[in-house]
Coordinates of C-alpha atoms and ligand atoms in Angstrom, one line a residue:
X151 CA -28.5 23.9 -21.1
X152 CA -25.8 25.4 -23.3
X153 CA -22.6 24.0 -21.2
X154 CA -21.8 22.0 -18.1
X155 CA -18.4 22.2 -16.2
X156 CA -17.1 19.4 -14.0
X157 CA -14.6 19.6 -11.3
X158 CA -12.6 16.0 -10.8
X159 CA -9.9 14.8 -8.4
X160 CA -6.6 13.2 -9.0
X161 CA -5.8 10.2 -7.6
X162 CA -2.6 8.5 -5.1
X163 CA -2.3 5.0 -4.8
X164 CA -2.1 3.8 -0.9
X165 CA -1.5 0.3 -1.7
X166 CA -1.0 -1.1 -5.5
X167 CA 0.2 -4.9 -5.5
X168 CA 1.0 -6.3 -8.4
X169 CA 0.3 -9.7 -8.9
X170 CA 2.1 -12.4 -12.1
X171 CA 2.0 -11.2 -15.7
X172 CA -0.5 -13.2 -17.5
X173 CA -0.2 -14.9 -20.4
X174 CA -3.0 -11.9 -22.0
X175 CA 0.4 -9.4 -20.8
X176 CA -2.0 -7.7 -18.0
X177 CA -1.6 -8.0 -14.3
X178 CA -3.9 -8.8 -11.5
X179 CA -3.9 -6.0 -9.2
X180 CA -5.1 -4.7 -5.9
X181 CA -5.0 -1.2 -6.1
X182 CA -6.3 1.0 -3.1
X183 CA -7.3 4.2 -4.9
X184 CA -7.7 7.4 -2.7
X185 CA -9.3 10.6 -4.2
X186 CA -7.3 14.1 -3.4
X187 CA -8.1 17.5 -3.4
X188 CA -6.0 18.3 -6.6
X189 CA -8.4 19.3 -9.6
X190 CA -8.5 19.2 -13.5
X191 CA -11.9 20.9 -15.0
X192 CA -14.1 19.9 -17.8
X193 CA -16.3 22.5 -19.6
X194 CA -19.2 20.7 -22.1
X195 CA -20.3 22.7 -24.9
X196 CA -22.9 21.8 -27.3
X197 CA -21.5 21.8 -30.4
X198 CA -22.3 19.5 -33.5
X199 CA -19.1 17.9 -33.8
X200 CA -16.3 16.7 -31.2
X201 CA -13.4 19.0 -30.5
X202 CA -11.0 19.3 -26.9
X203 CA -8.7 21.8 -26.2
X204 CA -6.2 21.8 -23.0
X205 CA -5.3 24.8 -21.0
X206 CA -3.2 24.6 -17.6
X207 CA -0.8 22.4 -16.0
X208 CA 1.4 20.8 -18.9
X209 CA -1.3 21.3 -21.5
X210 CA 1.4 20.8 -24.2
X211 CA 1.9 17.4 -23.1
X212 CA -1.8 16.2 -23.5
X213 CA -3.4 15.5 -27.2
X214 CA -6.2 17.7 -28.6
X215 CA -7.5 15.4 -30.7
X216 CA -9.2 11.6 -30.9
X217 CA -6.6 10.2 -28.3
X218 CA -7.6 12.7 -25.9
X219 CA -9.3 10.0 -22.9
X220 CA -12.0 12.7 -22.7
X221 CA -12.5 12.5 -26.1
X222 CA -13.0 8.9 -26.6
X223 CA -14.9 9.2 -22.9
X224 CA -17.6 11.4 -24.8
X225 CA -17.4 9.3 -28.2
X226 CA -18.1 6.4 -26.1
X227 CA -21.3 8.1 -24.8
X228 CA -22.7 9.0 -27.8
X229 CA -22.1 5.5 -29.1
X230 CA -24.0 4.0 -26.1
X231 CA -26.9 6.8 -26.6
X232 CA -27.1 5.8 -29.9
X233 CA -27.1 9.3 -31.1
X234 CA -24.6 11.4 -33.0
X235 CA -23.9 14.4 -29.9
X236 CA -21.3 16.8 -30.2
X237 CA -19.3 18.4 -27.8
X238 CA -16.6 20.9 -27.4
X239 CA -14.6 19.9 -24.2
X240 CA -12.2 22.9 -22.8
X241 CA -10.0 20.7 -20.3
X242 CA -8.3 23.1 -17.2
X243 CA -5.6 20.8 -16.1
X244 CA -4.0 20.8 -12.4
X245 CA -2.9 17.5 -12.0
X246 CA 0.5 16.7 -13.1
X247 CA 0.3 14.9 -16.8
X248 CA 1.9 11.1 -16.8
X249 CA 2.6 11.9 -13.3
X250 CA 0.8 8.5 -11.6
X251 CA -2.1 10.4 -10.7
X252 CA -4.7 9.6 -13.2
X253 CA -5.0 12.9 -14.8
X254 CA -6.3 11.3 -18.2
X255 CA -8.4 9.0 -16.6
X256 CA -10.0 11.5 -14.3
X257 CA -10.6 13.9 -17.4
X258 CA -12.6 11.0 -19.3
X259 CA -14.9 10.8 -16.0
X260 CA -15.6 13.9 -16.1
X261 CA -16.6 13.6 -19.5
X262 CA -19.1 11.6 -18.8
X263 CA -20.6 12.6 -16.5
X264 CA -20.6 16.5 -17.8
X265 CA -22.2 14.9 -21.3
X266 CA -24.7 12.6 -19.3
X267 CA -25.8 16.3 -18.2
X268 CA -25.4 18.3 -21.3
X269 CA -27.1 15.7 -23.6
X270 CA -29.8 15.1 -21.1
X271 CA -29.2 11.2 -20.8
X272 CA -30.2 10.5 -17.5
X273 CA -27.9 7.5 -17.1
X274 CA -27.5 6.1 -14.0
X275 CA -24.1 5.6 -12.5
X276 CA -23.6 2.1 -13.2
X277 CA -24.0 2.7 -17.1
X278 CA -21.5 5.4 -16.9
X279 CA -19.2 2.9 -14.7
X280 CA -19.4 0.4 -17.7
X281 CA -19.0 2.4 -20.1
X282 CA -15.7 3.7 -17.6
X283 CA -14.6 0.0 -17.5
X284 CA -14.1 -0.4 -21.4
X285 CA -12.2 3.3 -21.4
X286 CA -9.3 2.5 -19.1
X287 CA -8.6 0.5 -15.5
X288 CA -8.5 3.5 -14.2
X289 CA -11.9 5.6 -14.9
X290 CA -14.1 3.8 -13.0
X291 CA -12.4 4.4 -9.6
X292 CA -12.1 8.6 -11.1
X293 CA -16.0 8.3 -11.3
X294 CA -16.4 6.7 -7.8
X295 CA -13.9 9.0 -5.8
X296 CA -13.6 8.6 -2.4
X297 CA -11.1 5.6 -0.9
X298 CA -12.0 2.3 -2.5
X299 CA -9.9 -1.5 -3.4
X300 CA -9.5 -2.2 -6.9
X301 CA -9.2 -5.8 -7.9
X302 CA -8.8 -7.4 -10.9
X303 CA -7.3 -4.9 -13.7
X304 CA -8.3 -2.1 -11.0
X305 CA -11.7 -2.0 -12.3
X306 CA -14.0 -4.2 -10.0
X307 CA -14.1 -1.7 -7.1
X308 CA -15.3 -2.1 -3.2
X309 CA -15.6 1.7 -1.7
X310 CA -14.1 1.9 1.9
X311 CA -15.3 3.7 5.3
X312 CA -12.4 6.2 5.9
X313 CA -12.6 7.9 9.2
X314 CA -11.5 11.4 9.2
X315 CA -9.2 13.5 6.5
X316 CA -5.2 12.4 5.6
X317 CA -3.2 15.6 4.5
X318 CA -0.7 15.0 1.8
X319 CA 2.5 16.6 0.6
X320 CA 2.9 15.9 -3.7
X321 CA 6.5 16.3 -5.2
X322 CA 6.3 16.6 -8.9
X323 CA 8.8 15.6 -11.2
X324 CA 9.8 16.8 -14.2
X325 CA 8.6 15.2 -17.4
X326 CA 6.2 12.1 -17.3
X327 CA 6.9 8.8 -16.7
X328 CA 4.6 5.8 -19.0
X329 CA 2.8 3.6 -17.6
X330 CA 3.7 0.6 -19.7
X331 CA 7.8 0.8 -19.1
X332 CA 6.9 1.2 -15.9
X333 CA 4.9 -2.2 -15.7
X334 CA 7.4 -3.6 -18.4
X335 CA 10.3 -2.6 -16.0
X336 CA 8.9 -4.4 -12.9
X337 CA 9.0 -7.5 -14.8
X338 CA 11.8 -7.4 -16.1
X339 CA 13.5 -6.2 -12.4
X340 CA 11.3 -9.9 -10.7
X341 CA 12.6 -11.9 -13.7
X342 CA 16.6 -10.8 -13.1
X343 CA 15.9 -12.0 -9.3
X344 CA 13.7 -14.7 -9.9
X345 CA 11.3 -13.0 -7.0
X346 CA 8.7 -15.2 -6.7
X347 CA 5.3 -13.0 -7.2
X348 CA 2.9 -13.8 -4.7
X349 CA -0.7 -13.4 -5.3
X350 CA -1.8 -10.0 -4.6
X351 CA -4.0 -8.7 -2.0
X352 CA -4.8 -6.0 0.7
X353 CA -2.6 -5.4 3.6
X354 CA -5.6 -5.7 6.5
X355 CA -3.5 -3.4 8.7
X356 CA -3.3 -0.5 5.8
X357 CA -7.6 -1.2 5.7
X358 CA -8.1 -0.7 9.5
X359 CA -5.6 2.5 9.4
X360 CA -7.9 3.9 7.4
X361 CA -11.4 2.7 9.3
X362 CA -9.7 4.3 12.2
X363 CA -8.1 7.5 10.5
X364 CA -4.9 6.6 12.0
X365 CA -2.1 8.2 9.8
X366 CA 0.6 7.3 11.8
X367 CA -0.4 3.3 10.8
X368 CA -1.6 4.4 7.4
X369 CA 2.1 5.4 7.0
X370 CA 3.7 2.7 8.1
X371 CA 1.6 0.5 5.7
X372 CA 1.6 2.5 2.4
X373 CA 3.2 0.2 -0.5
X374 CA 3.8 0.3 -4.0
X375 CA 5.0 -2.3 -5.9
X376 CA 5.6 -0.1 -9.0
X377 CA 8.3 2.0 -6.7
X378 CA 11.7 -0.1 -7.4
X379 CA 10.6 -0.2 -11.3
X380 CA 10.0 3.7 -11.0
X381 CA 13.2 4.6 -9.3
X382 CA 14.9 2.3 -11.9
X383 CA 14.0 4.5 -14.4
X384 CA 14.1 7.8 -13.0
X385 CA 17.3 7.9 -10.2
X386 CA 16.1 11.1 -9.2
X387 CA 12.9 10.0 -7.1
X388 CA 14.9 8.0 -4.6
X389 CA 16.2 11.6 -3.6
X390 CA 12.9 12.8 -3.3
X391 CA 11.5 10.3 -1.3
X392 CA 14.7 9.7 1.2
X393 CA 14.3 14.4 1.5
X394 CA 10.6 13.5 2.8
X395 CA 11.5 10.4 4.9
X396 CA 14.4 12.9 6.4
X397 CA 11.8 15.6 7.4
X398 CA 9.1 13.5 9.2
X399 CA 6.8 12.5 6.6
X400 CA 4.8 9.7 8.3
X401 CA 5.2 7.8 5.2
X402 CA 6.3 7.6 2.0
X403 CA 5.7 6.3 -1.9
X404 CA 6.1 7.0 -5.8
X405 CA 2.3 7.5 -7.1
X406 CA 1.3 4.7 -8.9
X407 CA 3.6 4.4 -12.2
X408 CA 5.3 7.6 -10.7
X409 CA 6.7 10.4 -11.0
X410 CA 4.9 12.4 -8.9
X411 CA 6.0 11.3 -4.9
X412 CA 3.4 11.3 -2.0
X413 CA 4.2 11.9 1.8
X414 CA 1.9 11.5 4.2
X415 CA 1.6 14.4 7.1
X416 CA 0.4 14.3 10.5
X417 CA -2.2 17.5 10.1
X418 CA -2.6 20.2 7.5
X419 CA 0.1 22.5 9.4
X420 CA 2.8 19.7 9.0
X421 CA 1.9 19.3 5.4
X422 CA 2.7 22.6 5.0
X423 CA 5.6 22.6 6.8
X424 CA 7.1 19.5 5.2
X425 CA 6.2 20.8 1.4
X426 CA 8.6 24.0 2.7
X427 CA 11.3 21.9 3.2
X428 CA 11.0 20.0 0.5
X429 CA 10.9 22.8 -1.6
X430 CA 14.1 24.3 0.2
X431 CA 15.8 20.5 -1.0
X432 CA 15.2 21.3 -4.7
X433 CA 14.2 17.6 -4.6
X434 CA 11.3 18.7 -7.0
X435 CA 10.0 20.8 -9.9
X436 CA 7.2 21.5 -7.3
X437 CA 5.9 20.6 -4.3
X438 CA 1.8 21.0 -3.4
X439 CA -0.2 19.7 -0.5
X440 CA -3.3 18.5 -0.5
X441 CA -6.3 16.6 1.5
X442 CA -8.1 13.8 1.0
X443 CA -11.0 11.3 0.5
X444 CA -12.4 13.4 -1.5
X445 CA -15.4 13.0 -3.6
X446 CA -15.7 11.7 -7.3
X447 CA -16.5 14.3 -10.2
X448 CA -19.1 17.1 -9.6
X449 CA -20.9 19.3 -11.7
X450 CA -20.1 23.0 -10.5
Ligands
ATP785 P1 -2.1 6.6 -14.6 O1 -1.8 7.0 -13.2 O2 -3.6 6.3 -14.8 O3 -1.2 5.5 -15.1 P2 -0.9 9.0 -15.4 O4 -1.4 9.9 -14.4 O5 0.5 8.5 -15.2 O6 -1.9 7.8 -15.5 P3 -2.0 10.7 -17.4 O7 -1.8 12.1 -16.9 O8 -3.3 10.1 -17.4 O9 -0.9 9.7 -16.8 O10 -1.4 10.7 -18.9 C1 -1.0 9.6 -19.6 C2 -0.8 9.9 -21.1 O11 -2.2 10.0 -21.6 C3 -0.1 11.2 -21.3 O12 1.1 10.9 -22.0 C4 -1.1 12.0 -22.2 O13 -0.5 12.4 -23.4 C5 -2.2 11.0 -22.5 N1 -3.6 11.7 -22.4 C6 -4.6 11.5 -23.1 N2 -5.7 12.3 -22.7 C7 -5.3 12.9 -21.6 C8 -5.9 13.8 -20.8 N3 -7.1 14.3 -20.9 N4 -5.1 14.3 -19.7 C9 -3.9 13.9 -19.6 N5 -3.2 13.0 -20.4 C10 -3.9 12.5 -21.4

């Protein structure tokens, strides 16, 4: 086998508490992480050394060298195999870069799991999920797909029974925003009001919403405790999200560290219908709708 390509989802948070900083400057989190139908690809090429290069979506915006998360994904491989692979990795992106989705982080996983191919490792998914662990909080939920809770830094993960499909409505901002002054912005924000920061956990309402596919609940209970810090930083987004309150979105949130907003729509047809209008606002530098849970990385 010459090449292996892997299609991946992006990710929305449904719920992401976020618990104290701790003395080791990390959070404790509950994160539910839902998998949606918006796709980067990863093309594996045996080659003898390692080389990336991005096409797509915002490619400028994403290194082609070592700190490529794909990159270090397939470096890390290697160094578990024991063996000196190479690989060239053509990246097609589609989902929005720094835009809360997980775009790096869903590139890495399929890096792994397109090399596991390619090299003819045979690892089983819970040495790719380790391997995942140590590459970002993020990867191991991109590997898993589907709806699941993230505790701990996001990487301990529970999958959940999801009844039926959610149709979403993505408004994309301009520009990126990082993940770090968006964390480093929340605490500074619950240090100026001297919030008291509870311990976090997940909302049992926003759990049953989803064992029931009920969207109107799973709107009402969608949370983010990133959002104030987001919207601190980037005015704009409380805009966006008050346009898709104002046309019926059944709910509403910034995407984990944000930009990128998320509505939630009753069906397909009003997904599309509220991504016209908020296209008509000009509350975004684009609006696309998509479906989800949605599988973890597959070979194609
Ligand atoms: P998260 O939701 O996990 O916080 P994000 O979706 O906000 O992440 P990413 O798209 O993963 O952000 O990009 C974060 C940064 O990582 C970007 O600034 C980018 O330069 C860098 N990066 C490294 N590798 C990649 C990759 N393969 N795809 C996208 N960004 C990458």
């Amino acid at each position: 086998m010459n090449s292996v390509t892997v299609r991946v989802p992006a990710k929305v948070n449904l719920q992401l508490a976020v618990g104290p900083l701790r003395d080791d400057g990390y959070h404790d989190l509950v994160n539910v992480f839902h998998a949606v139908s918006i796709f980067d690809e990863v093309t594996a090429t045996a080659e003898t050394g390692m080389s990336v290069r991005v096409e797509g979506e915002s490619a400028d915006q994403v290194p082609e060298d070592g700190d490529n998360l794909a990159i270090r994904a397939a470096l890390a491989l290697a160094g578990h195999a024991g063996r000196p692979y190479g690989v060239n990795l053509l990246i097609r992106k589609s989902i929005p870069v720094a835009g809360g989705m997980a775009g790096g982080s869903a590139d890495a996983a399929a890096a792994l799991v397109a090399c596991n191919e390619l090299w003819g490792l045979g690892l089983p998914r819970e040495d790719l999920m380790e391997i995942a662990a140590d590459l970002g909080s993020d990867v191991p939920f991109a590997l898993l797909g589907g709806t699941a809770v993230g505790t701990g830094r996001g990487e301990r993960l529970t999958s959940l029974d999801v009844a039926g499909t959610f149709h979403w409505v993505f408004a994309l901002a301009d520009g990126g925003l990082s993940t770090a002054a968006v964390y480093a912005e929340c605490d500074r924000l619950r240090q100026a009001s001297g919030e008291l920061v509870a311990w976090p956990q997940a909302a049992e309402a926003l759990l049953a919403a989803l064992r029931e596919g009920d969207a109107e609940a799973l709107g009402v209970q969608l949370g983010n405790d990133l959002q104030s810090a987001a919207v601190a930083l980037r005015g704009s987004l409380a805009r966006t999200l008050d346009a898709g309150r104002e046309q019926g979105a059944l709910g509403s949130l910034v995407s984990g560290s944000g930009p990128t907003c998320a509505f939630l729509a009753r069906s397909a047809a009003h997904a599309g219908e509220l991504a016209a209008c908020l296209k008509d606002a000009g509350v975004a530098r684009d609006v696309i709708t998509a479906h989800g849970p949605v599988p973890g990385p597959v070979v194609v």
